[in-house]
Amino acid sequence: QAKHKGKSSYAHFVPEMTEVSHDRLQMESRMRRALDQNEFELYFQPIVQTDTGALSSAEALIRWNSPSMGMVMPDRFIPLAEETGLIIPIGEWVLQEACHKAMKWREITGTNVGVSVNVSPRQFRDPNFSDIVLKALESSGLEAEYLELEITERLILDNTIETAEILKHLDQAGIRLSVDDFGTGYSALSYLKSYPFDTLKIDKSFVQDVLKEQDDASLVRAIINMAHSLGLRVIAEGVEEEAQTHFLQHEGCDYSQGYFYSRPVPEEAFEKWLRTNHRAKA
Ligand code: C2E
Ligand code: MG
Ligand code: MG
Ligand code: MG
């Protein structure tokens, strides 16, 4: 009796463990196939000038249309892609795709529309990273100044010589560099002085409560002022309400991004948005 009980609880324990690693393995092998099968797709979200609402650029946000899992959001697969190194080929695809799309938007609008691409730490530490970025610019014909790379404070935390060197190299090539999710990384601010960043993106957690919480309002105001004193541009993320745009305008925030303007949308919808927007301005 006791023996049987022991065995069954053991038997209960093991399948659960295997289930977890089985899921991971399955996800990994699906992800390996996904690039060849064209299952990744970029969505685009406009970044506008806060004072006029005019389009400035768009952030590329990856989606995975998996035949077995449906649409998978990046928070669900980017961490595993980083762990396995798959983020390197996926990231290269994102860069190529994003730069080519920016050239297409130029044709549609007759003006320059920049594109922002998220870069994760593993990608950044790949010794070929700079070459991959420059290749994407070269093959698309996009000038470096219209590409912005978004890097989180997490990456800057492992403050290595290589990080500094790569940032310097990319900056010298004319590529724009931004700090994503600014204010959430528990990082010292001194890196802003030594690294060639162009832009701070204020994390949406601060922007969201800017009208309800005095502390968030103070923080956002302080970040904008600090950024400007350092010669950096500021983008507010996660702008969802009109009243927030008034606050940001009043505080002199350069650019805004969020559901209030547009959700991230597929390529075709973004192009339609561009056509309408452009016509409205002309
Ligand atoms: P992120 O770079 O900070 O991107 C902003 C996230 O906020 C996006 O989520 C976007 O859809 C969402 N968002 C935009 N406006 C609003 C708003 O008004 N309210 C709210 N609540 N959310 C808003 P998404 O697309 O799920 O992406 C999540 C994260 O995944 C990104 O955060 C980025 O870190 C990462 N990611 C996305 N695409 C890529 C990629 O191509 N490569 C890498 N390495 N990471 C990526
Ligand atoms: Mg981003
Ligand atoms: Mg620069
Ligand atoms: Mg962010």
mmCIF file of C-alpha atoms and ligand atoms in Angstrom:
data_model
loop_
_atom_site.group_PDB
_atom_site.id
_atom_site.type_symbol
_atom_site.label_atom_id
_atom_site.label_comp_id
_atom_site.label_asym_id
_atom_site.label_seq_id
_atom_site.Cartn_x
_atom_site.Cartn_y
_atom_site.Cartn_z
ATOM 1 C CA GLN A 1 0.000 0.000 0.000
ATOM 2 C CA ALA A 2 2.696 2.473 1.127
ATOM 3 C CA LYS A 3 4.882 1.405 -1.762
ATOM 4 C CA HIS A 4 2.092 2.000 -4.217
ATOM 5 C CA LYS A 5 1.371 5.451 -2.790
ATOM 6 C CA GLY A 6 5.038 6.432 -3.003
ATOM 7 C CA LYS A 7 5.242 5.282 -6.542
ATOM 8 C CA SER A 8 2.156 7.167 -7.626
ATOM 9 C CA SER A 9 3.264 10.481 -6.132
ATOM 10 C CA TYR A 10 6.597 10.016 -7.850
ATOM 11 C CA ALA A 11 4.802 9.226 -11.060
ATOM 12 C CA HIS A 12 2.729 12.362 -10.561
ATOM 13 C CA PHE A 13 5.821 14.496 -10.075
ATOM 14 C CA VAL A 14 7.723 13.416 -13.147
ATOM 15 C CA PRO A 15 5.196 14.102 -15.914
ATOM 16 C CA GLU A 16 4.764 17.663 -14.676
ATOM 17 C CA MET A 17 8.486 18.315 -14.953
ATOM 18 C CA THR A 18 8.663 16.761 -18.380
ATOM 19 C CA GLU A 19 5.641 18.725 -19.460
ATOM 20 C CA VAL A 20 7.433 22.005 -18.804
ATOM 21 C CA SER A 21 10.590 21.070 -20.665
ATOM 22 C CA HIS A 22 8.537 19.413 -23.375
ATOM 23 C CA ASP A 23 6.640 22.677 -23.901
ATOM 24 C CA ARG A 24 9.879 24.585 -24.094
ATOM 25 C CA LEU A 25 11.426 22.123 -26.514
ATOM 26 C CA GLN A 26 8.320 22.147 -28.649
ATOM 27 C CA MET A 27 8.245 25.936 -28.647
ATOM 28 C CA GLU A 28 11.931 26.022 -29.558
ATOM 29 C CA SER A 29 11.584 23.637 -32.462
ATOM 30 C CA ARG A 30 8.519 25.516 -33.701
ATOM 31 C CA MET A 31 10.468 28.748 -33.475
ATOM 32 C CA ARG A 32 13.353 27.243 -35.437
ATOM 33 C CA ARG A 33 10.987 26.437 -38.286
ATOM 34 C CA ALA A 34 9.107 29.724 -38.058
ATOM 35 C CA LEU A 35 11.676 31.815 -39.934
ATOM 36 C CA ASP A 36 11.778 29.445 -42.922
ATOM 37 C CA GLN A 37 8.013 29.166 -42.929
ATOM 38 C CA ASN A 38 7.577 32.943 -42.906
ATOM 39 C CA GLU A 39 5.547 32.927 -39.723
ATOM 40 C CA PHE A 40 6.979 36.124 -38.260
ATOM 41 C CA GLU A 41 5.361 39.422 -39.050
ATOM 42 C CA LEU A 42 6.143 42.997 -38.102
ATOM 43 C CA TYR A 43 3.442 45.260 -36.744
ATOM 44 C CA PHE A 44 4.071 48.982 -36.776
ATOM 45 C CA GLN A 45 3.071 51.678 -34.334
ATOM 46 C CA PRO A 46 3.379 55.359 -35.262
ATOM 47 C CA ILE A 47 5.560 57.729 -33.238
ATOM 48 C CA VAL A 48 4.279 61.291 -33.648
ATOM 49 C CA GLN A 49 5.422 64.785 -32.754
ATOM 50 C CA THR A 50 3.666 65.623 -29.521
ATOM 51 C CA ASP A 51 2.815 69.216 -30.425
ATOM 52 C CA THR A 52 1.476 68.688 -33.959
ATOM 53 C CA GLY A 53 0.558 65.012 -34.020
ATOM 54 C CA ALA A 54 2.534 64.692 -37.279
ATOM 55 C CA LEU A 55 4.105 61.321 -38.011
ATOM 56 C CA SER A 56 7.812 61.039 -37.335
ATOM 57 C CA SER A 57 8.595 57.342 -37.394
ATOM 58 C CA ALA A 58 7.233 53.932 -36.492
ATOM 59 C CA GLU A 59 8.309 51.234 -34.078
ATOM 60 C CA ALA A 60 8.530 47.709 -35.451
ATOM 61 C CA LEU A 61 6.986 45.144 -33.083
ATOM 62 C CA ILE A 62 7.297 41.469 -33.907
ATOM 63 C CA ARG A 63 4.411 38.990 -33.941
ATOM 64 C CA TRP A 64 4.521 35.260 -34.527
ATOM 65 C CA ASN A 65 1.660 33.718 -36.463
ATOM 66 C CA SER A 66 2.046 30.122 -35.440
ATOM 67 C CA PRO A 67 -0.139 27.564 -37.239
ATOM 68 C CA SER A 68 -0.528 25.609 -34.001
ATOM 69 C CA MET A 69 -0.608 28.400 -31.399
ATOM 70 C CA GLY A 70 -2.203 31.304 -33.232
ATOM 71 C CA MET A 71 -0.733 34.770 -32.787
ATOM 72 C CA VAL A 72 2.062 34.709 -30.237
ATOM 73 C CA MET A 73 3.097 38.015 -28.640
ATOM 74 C CA PRO A 74 6.791 38.864 -28.220
ATOM 75 C CA ASP A 75 6.758 38.656 -24.426
ATOM 76 C CA ARG A 76 5.930 34.961 -24.855
ATOM 77 C CA PHE A 77 8.729 34.013 -27.233
ATOM 78 C CA ILE A 78 11.490 36.650 -27.202
ATOM 79 C CA PRO A 79 12.885 35.433 -23.830
ATOM 80 C CA LEU A 80 13.202 31.876 -25.164
ATOM 81 C CA ALA A 81 14.620 33.181 -28.434
ATOM 82 C CA GLU A 82 17.247 35.000 -26.397
ATOM 83 C CA GLU A 83 18.109 31.953 -24.308
ATOM 84 C CA THR A 84 18.489 29.729 -27.340
ATOM 85 C CA GLY A 85 20.283 32.282 -29.497
ATOM 86 C CA LEU A 86 17.491 32.164 -32.077
ATOM 87 C CA ILE A 87 17.072 35.887 -31.484
ATOM 88 C CA ILE A 88 20.145 36.422 -33.665
ATOM 89 C CA PRO A 89 18.630 35.173 -36.953
ATOM 90 C CA ILE A 90 15.183 36.477 -35.952
ATOM 91 C CA GLY A 91 16.672 39.870 -35.123
ATOM 92 C CA GLU A 92 18.468 39.989 -38.455
ATOM 93 C CA TRP A 93 15.179 39.307 -40.204
ATOM 94 C CA VAL A 94 13.527 42.116 -38.206
ATOM 95 C CA LEU A 95 16.257 44.599 -39.166
ATOM 96 C CA GLN A 96 16.108 43.716 -42.853
ATOM 97 C CA GLU A 97 12.329 43.825 -42.934
ATOM 98 C CA ALA A 98 12.087 47.100 -40.969
ATOM 99 C CA CYS A 99 14.628 48.957 -43.148
ATOM 100 C CA HIS A 100 12.970 47.800 -46.357
ATOM 101 C CA LYS A 101 9.562 48.874 -45.064
ATOM 102 C CA ALA A 102 10.873 52.338 -44.172
ATOM 103 C CA MET A 103 11.975 52.760 -47.796
ATOM 104 C CA LYS A 104 8.503 51.771 -48.949
ATOM 105 C CA TRP A 105 6.906 54.370 -46.647
ATOM 106 C CA ARG A 106 9.118 57.017 -48.199
ATOM 107 C CA GLU A 107 7.668 56.128 -51.600
ATOM 108 C CA ILE A 108 4.128 56.308 -50.264
ATOM 109 C CA THR A 109 4.467 59.603 -48.427
ATOM 110 C CA GLY A 110 7.207 61.371 -50.357
ATOM 111 C CA THR A 111 8.832 62.175 -47.019
ATOM 112 C CA ASN A 112 11.201 60.398 -44.689
ATOM 113 C CA VAL A 113 9.651 58.120 -42.129
ATOM 114 C CA GLY A 114 12.076 56.602 -39.647
ATOM 115 C CA VAL A 115 11.861 53.142 -38.158
ATOM 116 C CA SER A 116 12.710 51.944 -34.646
ATOM 117 C CA VAL A 117 13.834 48.396 -33.989
ATOM 118 C CA ASN A 118 14.097 46.682 -30.603
ATOM 119 C CA VAL A 119 17.377 44.971 -29.897
ATOM 120 C CA SER A 120 17.815 42.461 -27.096
ATOM 121 C CA PRO A 121 21.056 41.951 -25.138
ATOM 122 C CA ARG A 122 21.991 38.647 -26.751
ATOM 123 C CA GLN A 123 21.729 40.179 -30.222
ATOM 124 C CA PHE A 124 23.761 43.140 -29.203
ATOM 125 C CA ARG A 125 26.581 40.981 -27.861
ATOM 126 C CA ASP A 126 26.814 38.975 -31.078
ATOM 127 C CA PRO A 127 30.174 39.942 -32.594
ATOM 128 C CA ASN A 128 28.510 40.329 -36.005
ATOM 129 C CA PHE A 129 25.820 42.685 -34.745
ATOM 130 C CA SER A 130 27.194 45.903 -36.270
ATOM 131 C CA ASP A 131 27.709 44.161 -39.606
ATOM 132 C CA ILE A 132 24.151 42.836 -39.547
ATOM 133 C CA VAL A 133 22.809 46.340 -38.926
ATOM 134 C CA LEU A 134 24.945 47.929 -41.634
ATOM 135 C CA LYS A 135 23.979 45.176 -44.086
ATOM 136 C CA ALA A 136 20.288 45.909 -43.504
ATOM 137 C CA LEU A 137 20.871 49.596 -44.251
ATOM 138 C CA GLU A 138 22.923 48.808 -47.323
ATOM 139 C CA SER A 139 20.568 46.284 -48.855
ATOM 140 C CA SER A 140 17.520 48.500 -48.302
ATOM 141 C CA GLY A 141 19.196 51.796 -49.202
ATOM 142 C CA LEU A 142 17.922 53.427 -45.998
ATOM 143 C CA GLU A 143 20.206 56.114 -44.599
ATOM 144 C CA ALA A 144 21.497 55.424 -41.092
ATOM 145 C CA GLU A 145 19.792 58.466 -39.587
ATOM 146 C CA TYR A 146 16.345 56.953 -40.241
ATOM 147 C CA LEU A 147 17.085 53.826 -38.243
ATOM 148 C CA GLU A 148 16.785 53.921 -34.478
ATOM 149 C CA LEU A 149 17.840 51.006 -32.290
ATOM 150 C CA GLU A 150 15.987 50.635 -28.987
ATOM 151 C CA ILE A 151 18.059 49.235 -26.167
ATOM 152 C CA THR A 152 16.902 48.630 -22.603
ATOM 153 C CA GLU A 153 18.744 49.778 -19.490
ATOM 154 C CA ARG A 154 19.221 46.111 -18.669
ATOM 155 C CA LEU A 155 21.822 45.928 -21.409
ATOM 156 C CA ILE A 156 23.683 48.983 -20.206
ATOM 157 C CA LEU A 157 23.854 47.512 -16.710
ATOM 158 C CA ASP A 158 26.463 45.005 -17.778
ATOM 159 C CA ASN A 159 28.708 47.905 -18.353
ATOM 160 C CA THR A 160 31.428 46.283 -20.424
ATOM 161 C CA ILE A 161 34.031 47.770 -22.713
ATOM 162 C CA GLU A 162 32.372 45.914 -25.595
ATOM 163 C CA THR A 163 28.988 47.537 -24.943
ATOM 164 C CA ALA A 164 30.613 50.954 -25.042
ATOM 165 C CA GLU A 165 32.563 50.096 -28.197
ATOM 166 C CA ILE A 166 29.558 48.795 -30.087
ATOM 167 C CA LEU A 167 27.419 51.787 -29.131
ATOM 168 C CA LYS A 168 30.194 54.096 -30.265
ATOM 169 C CA HIS A 169 30.576 52.251 -33.548
ATOM 170 C CA LEU A 170 26.831 52.370 -34.287
ATOM 171 C CA ASP A 171 26.674 56.037 -33.322
ATOM 172 C CA GLN A 172 29.595 56.878 -35.604
ATOM 173 C CA ALA A 173 27.795 55.112 -38.441
ATOM 174 C CA GLY A 174 24.984 57.653 -37.894
ATOM 175 C CA ILE A 175 22.425 55.237 -36.448
ATOM 176 C CA ARG A 176 20.191 56.627 -33.697
ATOM 177 C CA LEU A 177 20.223 54.966 -30.323
ATOM 178 C CA SER A 178 17.473 55.091 -27.759
ATOM 179 C CA VAL A 179 16.992 53.868 -24.215
ATOM 180 C CA ASP A 180 13.748 51.875 -24.098
ATOM 181 C CA ASP A 181 11.588 51.569 -20.960
ATOM 182 C CA PHE A 182 13.597 54.374 -19.398
ATOM 183 C CA GLY A 183 13.257 54.531 -15.638
ATOM 184 C CA THR A 184 12.579 50.837 -15.024
ATOM 185 C CA GLY A 185 16.110 49.438 -15.156
ATOM 186 C CA TYR A 186 17.403 50.387 -11.685
ATOM 187 C CA SER A 187 20.405 51.724 -13.469
ATOM 188 C CA ALA A 188 22.660 54.590 -12.471
ATOM 189 C CA LEU A 189 22.202 57.632 -14.662
ATOM 190 C CA SER A 190 25.897 58.143 -15.303
ATOM 191 C CA TYR A 191 25.776 56.061 -18.485
ATOM 192 C CA LEU A 192 23.777 58.857 -20.137
ATOM 193 C CA LYS A 193 26.885 60.980 -19.944
ATOM 194 C CA SER A 194 29.291 58.469 -21.436
ATOM 195 C CA TYR A 195 27.172 56.612 -24.007
ATOM 196 C CA PRO A 196 26.056 58.160 -27.306
ATOM 197 C CA PHE A 197 22.285 57.915 -26.870
ATOM 198 C CA ASP A 198 19.977 60.208 -28.834
ATOM 199 C CA THR A 199 16.632 59.444 -27.264
ATOM 200 C CA LEU A 200 14.970 58.389 -24.013
ATOM 201 C CA LYS A 201 11.697 56.504 -24.194
ATOM 202 C CA ILE A 202 9.803 57.114 -20.965
ATOM 203 C CA ASP A 203 8.302 53.828 -19.844
ATOM 204 C CA LYS A 204 4.547 53.553 -20.164
ATOM 205 C CA SER A 205 4.157 52.768 -16.467
ATOM 206 C CA PHE A 206 5.027 56.412 -15.711
ATOM 207 C CA VAL A 207 2.966 57.855 -18.554
ATOM 208 C CA GLN A 208 -0.153 55.867 -17.719
ATOM 209 C CA ASP A 209 -0.820 57.559 -14.370
ATOM 210 C CA VAL A 210 0.521 60.989 -15.186
ATOM 211 C CA LEU A 211 -2.850 62.635 -14.541
ATOM 212 C CA LYS A 212 -3.745 60.588 -11.464
ATOM 213 C CA GLU A 213 -0.480 60.393 -9.556
ATOM 214 C CA GLN A 214 1.415 63.531 -8.661
ATOM 215 C CA ASP A 215 4.616 61.471 -8.327
ATOM 216 C CA ASP A 216 4.361 60.131 -11.859
ATOM 217 C CA ALA A 217 3.762 63.628 -13.175
ATOM 218 C CA SER A 218 6.862 64.841 -11.337
ATOM 219 C CA LEU A 219 8.963 61.974 -12.634
ATOM 220 C CA VAL A 220 7.884 62.480 -16.238
ATOM 221 C CA ARG A 221 8.535 66.215 -15.983
ATOM 222 C CA ALA A 222 11.963 65.578 -14.449
ATOM 223 C CA ILE A 223 12.911 63.021 -17.115
ATOM 224 C CA ILE A 224 11.944 65.429 -19.906
ATOM 225 C CA ASN A 225 13.961 68.266 -18.379
ATOM 226 C CA MET A 226 16.973 66.084 -17.678
ATOM 227 C CA ALA A 227 16.920 64.623 -21.192
ATOM 228 C CA HIS A 228 16.749 68.066 -22.764
ATOM 229 C CA SER A 229 19.612 69.394 -20.633
ATOM 230 C CA LEU A 230 21.673 66.447 -21.855
ATOM 231 C CA GLY A 231 20.697 67.142 -25.467
ATOM 232 C CA LEU A 232 18.505 64.053 -25.765
ATOM 233 C CA ARG A 233 15.087 63.744 -27.385
ATOM 234 C CA VAL A 234 12.209 62.249 -25.418
ATOM 235 C CA ILE A 235 9.439 59.871 -26.487
ATOM 236 C CA ALA A 236 6.518 59.118 -24.174
ATOM 237 C CA GLU A 237 5.302 55.516 -24.525
ATOM 238 C CA GLY A 238 1.831 54.230 -23.718
ATOM 239 C CA VAL A 239 -0.138 57.439 -24.388
ATOM 240 C CA GLU A 240 -3.765 56.315 -24.270
ATOM 241 C CA GLU A 241 -5.814 59.439 -23.524
ATOM 242 C CA GLU A 242 -6.107 62.881 -25.014
ATOM 243 C CA ALA A 243 -5.608 64.537 -21.619
ATOM 244 C CA GLN A 244 -2.200 62.872 -21.376
ATOM 245 C CA THR A 245 -1.194 64.475 -24.683
ATOM 246 C CA HIS A 246 -2.015 67.904 -23.223
ATOM 247 C CA PHE A 247 0.201 67.241 -20.215
ATOM 248 C CA LEU A 248 3.029 66.031 -22.466
ATOM 249 C CA GLN A 249 2.668 69.020 -24.783
ATOM 250 C CA HIS A 250 2.773 71.355 -21.832
ATOM 251 C CA GLU A 251 5.929 69.684 -20.508
ATOM 252 C CA GLY A 252 7.619 69.821 -23.911
ATOM 253 C CA CYS A 253 7.857 66.089 -24.570
ATOM 254 C CA ASP A 254 9.145 65.804 -28.158
ATOM 255 C CA TYR A 255 7.403 62.644 -29.363
ATOM 256 C CA SER A 256 4.531 60.415 -28.326
ATOM 257 C CA GLN A 257 3.451 56.863 -29.011
ATOM 258 C CA GLY A 258 0.465 54.900 -27.803
ATOM 259 C CA TYR A 259 -3.030 53.577 -28.365
ATOM 260 C CA PHE A 260 -4.415 57.125 -28.390
ATOM 261 C CA TYR A 261 -2.708 57.644 -31.770
ATOM 262 C CA SER A 262 -2.774 54.076 -33.013
ATOM 263 C CA ARG A 263 -2.296 50.539 -31.803
ATOM 264 C CA PRO A 264 0.502 48.585 -33.466
ATOM 265 C CA VAL A 265 -0.980 47.471 -36.789
ATOM 266 C CA PRO A 266 0.006 45.104 -39.626
ATOM 267 C CA GLU A 267 1.956 46.478 -42.570
ATOM 268 C CA GLU A 268 -1.065 46.985 -44.847
ATOM 269 C CA ALA A 269 -2.999 48.859 -42.179
ATOM 270 C CA PHE A 270 0.020 51.028 -41.435
ATOM 271 C CA GLU A 271 0.383 51.898 -45.117
ATOM 272 C CA LYS A 272 -3.284 52.790 -45.265
ATOM 273 C CA TRP A 273 -2.802 54.970 -42.187
ATOM 274 C CA LEU A 274 0.156 56.632 -43.957
ATOM 275 C CA ARG A 275 -1.833 57.304 -47.125
ATOM 276 C CA THR A 276 -4.708 58.877 -45.226
ATOM 277 C CA ASN A 277 -2.470 60.832 -42.923
ATOM 278 C CA HIS A 278 -0.385 62.099 -45.774
ATOM 279 C CA ARG A 279 -3.407 63.148 -47.796
ATOM 280 C CA ALA A 280 -4.823 64.958 -44.783
ATOM 281 C CA LYS A 281 -1.646 66.986 -44.487
ATOM 282 C CA ALA A 282 -1.305 67.801 -48.202
HETATM 283 P P1 C2E B 1 8.575 47.797 -26.057
HETATM 284 O O1 C2E B 1 9.678 47.921 -27.033
HETATM 285 O O2 C2E B 1 8.645 48.631 -24.831
HETATM 286 O O3 C2E B 1 7.271 48.061 -26.901
HETATM 287 C C1 C2E B 1 6.140 48.734 -26.413
HETATM 288 C C2 C2E B 1 5.032 47.759 -26.053
HETATM 289 O O4 C2E B 1 3.941 48.519 -25.535
HETATM 290 C C3 C2E B 1 4.480 46.985 -27.235
HETATM 291 O O5 C2E B 1 4.079 45.689 -26.787
HETATM 292 C C4 C2E B 1 3.266 47.826 -27.624
HETATM 293 O O6 C2E B 1 2.278 47.097 -28.312
HETATM 294 C C5 C2E B 1 2.770 48.275 -26.278
HETATM 295 N N1 C2E B 1 2.009 49.532 -26.348
HETATM 296 C C6 C2E B 1 2.091 50.519 -27.256
HETATM 297 N N2 C2E B 1 1.254 51.546 -26.971
HETATM 298 C C7 C2E B 1 0.623 51.194 -25.830
HETATM 299 C C8 C2E B 1 -0.381 51.851 -25.014
HETATM 300 O O7 C2E B 1 -0.846 52.938 -25.294
HETATM 301 N N3 C2E B 1 -0.771 51.179 -23.898
HETATM 302 C C9 C2E B 1 -0.278 49.950 -23.552
HETATM 303 N N4 C2E B 1 -0.728 49.371 -22.446
HETATM 304 N N5 C2E B 1 0.672 49.318 -24.297
HETATM 305 C C10 C2E B 1 1.112 49.936 -25.417
HETATM 306 P P2 C2E B 1 4.419 44.371 -27.620
HETATM 307 O O8 C2E B 1 4.245 44.638 -29.082
HETATM 308 O O9 C2E B 1 3.674 43.242 -26.997
HETATM 309 O O10 C2E B 1 5.967 44.186 -27.368
HETATM 310 C C11 C2E B 1 6.449 43.861 -26.092
HETATM 311 C C12 C2E B 1 7.949 43.919 -26.021
HETATM 312 O O11 C2E B 1 8.554 42.896 -26.813
HETATM 313 C C13 C2E B 1 8.543 45.217 -26.562
HETATM 314 O O12 C2E B 1 8.435 46.245 -25.589
HETATM 315 C C14 C2E B 1 9.969 44.794 -26.854
HETATM 316 O O13 C2E B 1 10.742 44.831 -25.679
HETATM 317 C C15 C2E B 1 9.802 43.353 -27.269
HETATM 318 N N6 C2E B 1 9.875 43.238 -28.744
HETATM 319 C C16 C2E B 1 8.920 43.509 -29.657
HETATM 320 N N7 C2E B 1 9.373 43.329 -30.919
HETATM 321 C C17 C2E B 1 10.666 42.945 -30.800
HETATM 322 C C18 C2E B 1 11.704 42.615 -31.749
HETATM 323 O O14 C2E B 1 11.543 42.673 -32.979
HETATM 324 N N8 C2E B 1 12.921 42.254 -31.229
HETATM 325 C C19 C2E B 1 13.169 42.228 -29.867
HETATM 326 N N9 C2E B 1 14.383 41.856 -29.464
HETATM 327 N N10 C2E B 1 12.220 42.537 -28.975
HETATM 328 C C20 C2E B 1 10.992 42.899 -29.415
HETATM 329 MG MG MG B 2 10.626 49.412 -27.891
HETATM 330 MG MG MG B 3 24.028 59.507 -32.159
HETATM 331 MG MG MG B 4 9.130 50.231 -23.987
#
